[in-house]
XYZ file of C-alpha atoms in Angstrom:
426
model
C -0.095 0.212 -0.062
C 2.766 2.244 -0.920
C 0.698 4.596 -2.768
C -1.201 5.433 0.160
C 1.157 6.752 2.954
C 0.206 5.681 6.754
C 2.531 7.417 8.483
C 1.315 10.490 10.020
C 3.809 13.756 10.003
C 2.911 17.188 11.319
C 3.973 19.755 9.638
C 3.626 22.643 12.349
C 6.146 22.527 15.333
C 3.244 22.410 17.766
C 1.719 20.076 15.947
C 5.038 17.606 16.347
C 5.193 18.629 19.683
C 1.937 17.211 20.331
C 2.087 14.103 18.051
C 5.306 13.204 19.859
C 3.471 13.101 23.589
C 0.419 12.159 22.537
C -0.021 10.653 18.580
C -3.870 11.261 18.390
C -3.883 12.809 14.904
C -1.722 10.151 13.907
C -4.261 7.601 15.297
C -7.132 9.146 13.280
C -4.736 9.513 10.015
C -3.848 5.829 10.270
C -7.578 4.317 11.005
C -9.975 6.646 8.861
C -7.690 8.436 6.407
C -5.036 6.240 5.330
C -6.681 2.998 6.568
C -6.712 0.747 3.328
C -10.576 -0.896 2.622
C -11.124 -3.295 -0.406
C -12.253 -1.104 -3.440
C -15.256 -3.364 -3.692
C -17.457 -2.767 -0.498
C -21.167 -1.603 -1.412
C -23.376 0.062 0.478
C -24.382 -2.299 2.677
C -20.746 -1.608 4.480
C -22.169 2.200 5.024
C -24.631 1.006 8.253
C -21.409 0.930 10.706
C -21.091 4.820 10.074
C -25.208 5.283 10.136
C -25.042 3.059 13.222
C -22.426 5.343 14.874
C -24.222 8.232 13.664
C -27.644 6.857 15.501
C -25.731 5.857 18.607
C -24.716 9.758 18.810
C -27.772 10.987 18.149
C -29.588 8.502 20.716
C -27.132 9.895 23.554
C -27.462 13.481 22.961
C -31.307 13.334 22.663
C -31.426 11.395 25.710
C -29.192 13.527 27.616
C -31.642 16.432 26.722
C -35.204 14.526 27.562
C -33.132 13.772 31.044
C -33.030 17.161 32.115
C -37.036 17.365 31.964
C -37.792 13.952 32.881
C -38.885 13.055 36.289
C -38.189 9.126 37.034
C -41.055 8.480 39.864
C -44.057 6.371 39.381
C -46.761 9.331 40.413
C -44.700 11.608 37.992
C -43.312 10.340 35.244
C -46.293 9.881 32.776
C -47.035 13.709 33.645
C -43.373 14.737 32.958
C -43.378 13.007 29.652
C -46.227 15.004 28.488
C -44.839 18.105 29.758
C -41.958 17.339 27.350
C -44.197 17.133 24.634
C -46.645 20.258 24.907
C -44.095 22.587 27.441
C -41.055 22.331 26.664
C -39.682 24.566 23.804
C -39.081 21.650 21.068
C -39.774 18.953 23.135
C -42.015 17.129 20.727
C -39.189 17.037 18.417
C -36.443 15.920 21.210
C -38.940 12.740 22.304
C -39.826 11.562 18.753
C -36.242 11.628 17.573
C -35.177 9.289 20.330
C -38.328 7.243 20.217
C -38.209 6.519 16.729
C -34.477 6.715 16.926
C -34.438 3.658 18.697
C -36.678 1.874 15.767
C -34.140 3.572 13.349
C -31.086 2.320 15.518
C -32.771 -1.231 15.199
C -33.340 -1.207 11.586
C -29.890 -0.179 10.921
C -28.521 -2.922 13.407
C -30.450 -5.700 11.505
C -29.222 -4.760 8.087
C -25.778 -5.117 9.299
C -26.337 -8.229 10.954
C -27.790 -9.959 7.827
C -25.316 -8.625 5.929
C -22.628 -9.862 8.259
C -24.540 -13.597 8.082
C -24.806 -13.204 4.266
C -21.470 -12.364 3.491
C -19.664 -14.353 6.332
C -17.965 -11.878 8.370
C -18.053 -13.817 11.336
C -15.689 -16.300 9.994
C -11.895 -16.344 10.792
C -10.041 -13.843 11.711
C -12.711 -11.803 12.805
C -14.430 -13.597 15.421
C -13.333 -11.017 18.377
C -15.067 -8.150 16.051
C -18.294 -10.320 15.287
C -18.471 -11.421 19.203
C -18.306 -8.153 20.416
C -21.113 -6.864 17.783
C -23.219 -9.388 19.566
C -22.544 -7.895 22.478
C -23.227 -4.944 21.163
C -26.813 -6.016 20.287
C -27.047 -7.504 23.861
C -26.929 -4.235 25.258
C -29.292 -2.400 22.563
C -31.764 -4.777 23.758
C -31.328 -4.111 27.647
C -30.967 -0.556 26.699
C -34.306 -0.097 24.596
C -36.187 -2.562 26.977
C -36.035 -0.182 30.222
C -36.201 3.053 27.743
C -39.615 1.761 27.069
C -40.360 1.049 30.446
C -39.700 5.150 31.068
C -43.060 6.799 29.868
C -44.890 4.472 32.426
C -48.122 4.064 30.185
C -50.132 0.938 29.985
C -47.951 -1.085 27.795
C -44.579 0.137 29.649
C -45.875 -1.256 33.336
C -46.919 -4.495 32.208
C -44.060 -5.287 29.593
C -42.048 -4.569 32.146
C -44.115 -6.743 34.606
C -43.991 -9.564 31.829
C -40.295 -9.380 30.988
C -39.158 -9.228 34.591
C -41.239 -12.112 35.618
C -39.484 -14.440 33.223
C -36.203 -14.315 35.556
C -38.086 -16.239 38.350
C -38.118 -19.167 35.873
C -34.565 -19.474 36.528
C -33.954 -22.146 39.275
C -32.653 -21.121 42.939
C -31.583 -17.554 41.831
C -34.596 -16.398 39.777
C -36.957 -15.160 42.416
C -33.770 -13.145 43.748
C -32.951 -11.639 40.152
C -36.667 -10.455 39.721
C -36.907 -8.692 43.645
C -33.812 -6.708 42.594
C -34.950 -5.581 39.332
C -38.398 -4.692 40.850
C -36.983 -3.290 44.276
C -40.089 -4.707 46.462
C -42.566 -7.320 45.590
C -43.831 -6.008 42.292
C -43.581 -3.268 39.749
C -43.103 -0.056 40.789
C -41.024 3.325 41.820
C -37.847 1.507 42.970
C -38.153 -0.211 39.403
C -38.758 2.690 37.763
C -35.705 4.405 39.188
C -33.385 1.227 38.543
C -34.418 1.136 35.220
C -33.809 5.040 34.341
C -30.713 4.845 36.008
C -29.593 1.806 33.697
C -31.353 3.323 31.040
C -28.943 6.415 30.813
C -25.543 4.195 32.103
C -25.740 1.245 29.301
C -25.548 3.868 26.185
C -21.954 5.223 27.202
C -21.031 1.154 27.798
C -22.287 0.589 24.241
C -20.231 3.670 23.112
C -16.997 1.997 25.105
C -17.481 -1.799 23.005
C -18.153 0.033 20.194
C -14.406 1.597 20.652
C -13.325 -2.182 21.226
C -15.429 -3.337 17.886
C -13.507 -0.836 15.448
C -10.703 -1.701 16.837
C -10.780 -5.324 16.328
C -11.805 -4.121 12.723
C -8.363 -2.545 12.279
C -6.720 -5.699 12.860
C -7.767 -8.088 10.295
C -9.222 -5.270 8.085
C -12.995 -5.468 6.673
C -14.562 -7.829 4.933
C -16.149 -7.672 1.099
C -18.492 -8.766 -0.968
C -16.295 -12.128 -2.613
C -14.641 -12.395 1.217
C -11.366 -12.369 -0.491
C -8.689 -10.806 1.736
C -6.837 -7.578 0.442
C -3.745 -9.254 -1.854
C -1.905 -5.932 -3.175
C -2.622 -2.243 -3.385
C -4.558 -2.605 -6.628
C -7.430 -4.552 -4.718
C -7.460 -1.473 -1.993
C -8.406 2.201 -1.964
C -7.121 4.549 1.576
C -10.422 5.021 3.557
C -10.998 8.744 2.846
C -12.226 9.721 0.721
C -13.794 6.325 -0.879
C -15.487 4.936 2.069
C -15.730 8.471 3.601
C -17.729 9.863 0.885
C -19.791 7.092 0.776
C -20.760 6.502 4.350
C -21.606 10.578 4.410
C -23.735 10.160 1.564
C -25.834 7.192 3.158
C -25.906 8.693 6.421
C -27.932 11.757 4.747
C -29.889 9.253 2.636
C -31.173 7.099 5.889
C -31.542 10.510 7.797
C -33.897 11.586 5.562
C -35.807 7.973 6.126
C -35.488 8.879 9.779
C -36.957 12.256 8.738
C -40.004 10.700 7.752
C -40.956 8.687 10.620
C -40.244 11.355 12.941
C -42.801 14.001 10.910
C -45.477 11.842 9.181
C -45.520 8.974 11.201
C -43.983 9.722 14.794
C -46.524 7.080 16.870
C -46.812 4.278 14.021
C -44.181 2.554 15.596
C -45.392 2.716 19.443
C -48.703 1.548 20.991
C -51.560 3.173 21.740
C -52.252 2.096 25.104
C -48.500 3.691 26.284
C -51.075 6.783 26.052
C -52.829 5.640 28.899
C -51.030 6.417 32.654
C -50.112 3.242 33.705
C -52.912 1.112 35.947
C -51.613 -1.892 37.654
C -55.546 -2.693 38.523
C -56.060 -3.089 34.513
C -54.249 -5.274 31.968
C -53.759 -4.815 28.690
C -55.871 -7.181 26.422
C -53.005 -8.069 24.701
C -49.366 -7.032 25.698
C -46.685 -6.805 23.574
C -43.237 -5.111 23.336
C -41.831 -3.162 20.603
C -41.500 -4.655 17.132
C -37.680 -4.932 17.344
C -38.209 -7.651 19.970
C -41.381 -9.594 18.004
C -38.910 -12.425 16.910
C -37.526 -13.326 20.104
C -40.713 -12.976 22.327
C -42.414 -15.225 19.734
C -39.613 -17.928 20.460
C -40.362 -17.284 23.920
C -44.103 -17.868 23.307
C -43.696 -21.178 21.118
C -42.452 -23.133 24.115
C -44.976 -23.937 26.449
C -42.638 -24.401 29.514
C -41.699 -21.113 31.038
C -38.343 -22.080 31.603
C -37.732 -23.826 27.891
C -39.091 -20.289 26.312
C -36.709 -18.805 28.911
C -33.591 -20.182 27.582
C -34.615 -20.668 23.853
C -35.347 -16.763 23.892
C -31.729 -16.144 25.206
C -30.305 -19.099 23.097
C -31.697 -17.605 19.770
C -28.518 -14.771 20.365
C -26.222 -16.757 22.389
C -26.022 -18.878 19.722
C -24.897 -16.323 16.856
C -21.617 -16.459 18.834
C -20.712 -19.730 17.656
C -21.347 -19.196 14.343
C -17.636 -18.777 13.167
C -17.641 -22.552 14.379
C -20.649 -23.974 13.537
C -20.097 -22.925 9.837
C -17.863 -25.485 8.394
C -17.757 -24.045 4.826
C -14.383 -22.572 3.887
C -16.026 -19.976 1.134
C -16.806 -16.751 2.883
C -19.400 -15.404 0.675
C -23.036 -16.529 0.088
C -22.733 -14.981 -3.278
C -20.242 -18.208 -3.871
C -22.649 -20.581 -2.318
C -25.869 -21.402 -4.814
C -27.339 -24.082 -2.060
C -26.409 -22.372 0.969
C -28.109 -18.771 -0.409
C -31.439 -20.480 -0.558
C -31.213 -21.424 3.046
C -30.128 -18.335 3.826
C -33.228 -16.475 2.219
C -35.496 -19.096 4.022
C -33.807 -18.024 6.774
C -34.629 -13.988 6.572
C -38.172 -15.271 6.020
C -38.130 -17.398 8.982
C -37.339 -14.461 11.053
C -40.052 -12.064 9.281
C -42.585 -14.127 10.043
C -41.384 -14.625 14.152
C -41.832 -10.980 13.784
C -45.134 -11.153 12.931
C -46.205 -14.179 14.888
C -44.907 -12.178 17.581
C -47.614 -9.720 17.534
C -50.560 -11.927 17.325
C -52.270 -13.630 19.870
C -50.637 -16.467 21.701
C -53.377 -19.058 20.436
C -54.595 -21.711 17.507
C -52.378 -21.803 14.782
C -50.320 -18.947 15.923
C -48.451 -21.045 18.141
C -48.006 -23.542 16.039
C -46.544 -21.981 13.126
C -44.235 -20.035 15.498
C -43.088 -23.721 16.950
C -42.179 -24.380 13.221
C -40.433 -21.211 12.247
C -38.137 -21.715 15.844
C -37.446 -25.312 14.923
C -36.439 -24.192 11.420
C -34.520 -21.087 13.270
C -32.345 -23.855 15.216
C -32.083 -25.745 12.554
C -30.293 -23.177 10.283
C -27.235 -23.053 12.646
C -27.389 -26.715 14.287
C -27.602 -28.482 11.039
C -27.668 -26.391 7.652
C -24.536 -24.144 8.858
C -22.737 -27.262 9.813
C -23.647 -29.901 6.892
C -23.653 -27.571 3.874
C -19.647 -27.175 4.171
C -19.276 -30.984 3.675
C -21.510 -31.211 0.899
C -21.965 -27.989 -0.968
C -19.815 -27.434 -4.337
C -19.238 -23.359 -4.351
C -18.725 -21.441 -7.299
C -15.169 -20.557 -8.543
C -13.790 -17.564 -6.558
C -11.949 -14.864 -8.460
C -8.255 -14.635 -7.561
C -8.157 -11.236 -6.091
C -10.953 -8.208 -5.521
C -9.239 -6.417 -8.705
C -10.760 -9.061 -11.028
C -13.888 -9.326 -9.421
C -14.448 -5.741 -9.628
C -13.268 -5.868 -13.294
C -15.446 -8.418 -14.313
C -12.627 -10.500 -15.525
C -12.770 -14.246 -13.680
C -10.380 -17.511 -14.410
C -12.805 -20.600 -14.591
C -11.619 -23.318 -12.344
C -13.208 -26.426 -10.573
C -13.693 -25.245 -7.124
C -12.568 -23.148 -4.531
C -8.683 -22.587 -4.674
C -6.813 -23.928 -1.157
C -6.826 -21.279 1.199
C -9.098 -18.955 -1.201
C -10.564 -17.214 1.700
C -7.267 -17.106 4.317
C -6.560 -14.003 5.448
C -2.480 -13.268 5.356
C -0.804 -12.889 8.755
C 0.784 -9.918 8.056
C -2.191 -8.054 7.416
C -3.318 -5.575 10.339
């Protein structure tokens, strides 16, 4: 990569003095300016930048909302109404924050499925990938606690149902629930604890994101072919090529985000949450936010309470084992015609689980949830391990440049080590 200088040399005397003591500018230059990225990256690789933007947006709007919110069971609902009606641009802050959570999950689900499709979880990116799963778990915890804070009917009863799940854990379950509640039922101590944790967790997410980016810069970025960078012709510097693409994608996503904020701000919420929390009145149908629905469907598909909790947790934890469950030597699904069919079937099953999670737990909805849950786990435990041995992948291009130029030497099978990362790449 000699045509892309990677050593930052300050020009001013102050810059040289500062760089010798804290090489911050050099770190930024090597990580976000001269850092080589594959030249064939598509717009699916811009969702990392979109997620970074959404994280900052959620933290900023959340900090301002916290200035006016009152974490008290008797005043929380009214304080939210005060923000919406009396605080200058409070309605905008709340709608940005509430819809921002949904946009955050839209972007992260695209990011995850892109990861699955192009095999970005494979060696040598296992730690990078597992850090991403940890970020997703922290996001889920943060979003759940944030959903409780408006203290409407769905907030209160959602908190009651979800926290009660921990009681299914043998021996320590009831103790965990009592610590979460701060008493014998969901109440003011619960709201205080959830508010405190909801404020704290985004900063923990930001810390893990920093580790995620650090881990990304060790092996470098994956690409649609799954082939590592082999020469300078396979890569371009991060700035301006990836930077311009990221900025454009963020602006387009902001327009999409703005549509929901200004035209359909309450569409993704639930009408019952505009009713103050009432422990004496249970809503007819308790449902979580849309981004939890697939896992909620898996929870309800198992008739046993403990079994449902285990299945719901395993549905995410199993992602951490994908680098070892996938036995194929080919990274990208684009070169795996048989697995591609199973992948899209898996996507359809995930959407079906999301829809089933919003339906009542009765009749054929439960049966359909059980079938989809069975395939969900079969995809990881049967399809991924078995297809690696029986599938015949398409021939891979010899380099990233070759795939971009559209020239490919036809060969029988995959060259040995075609997807191996060079050990010197850092």
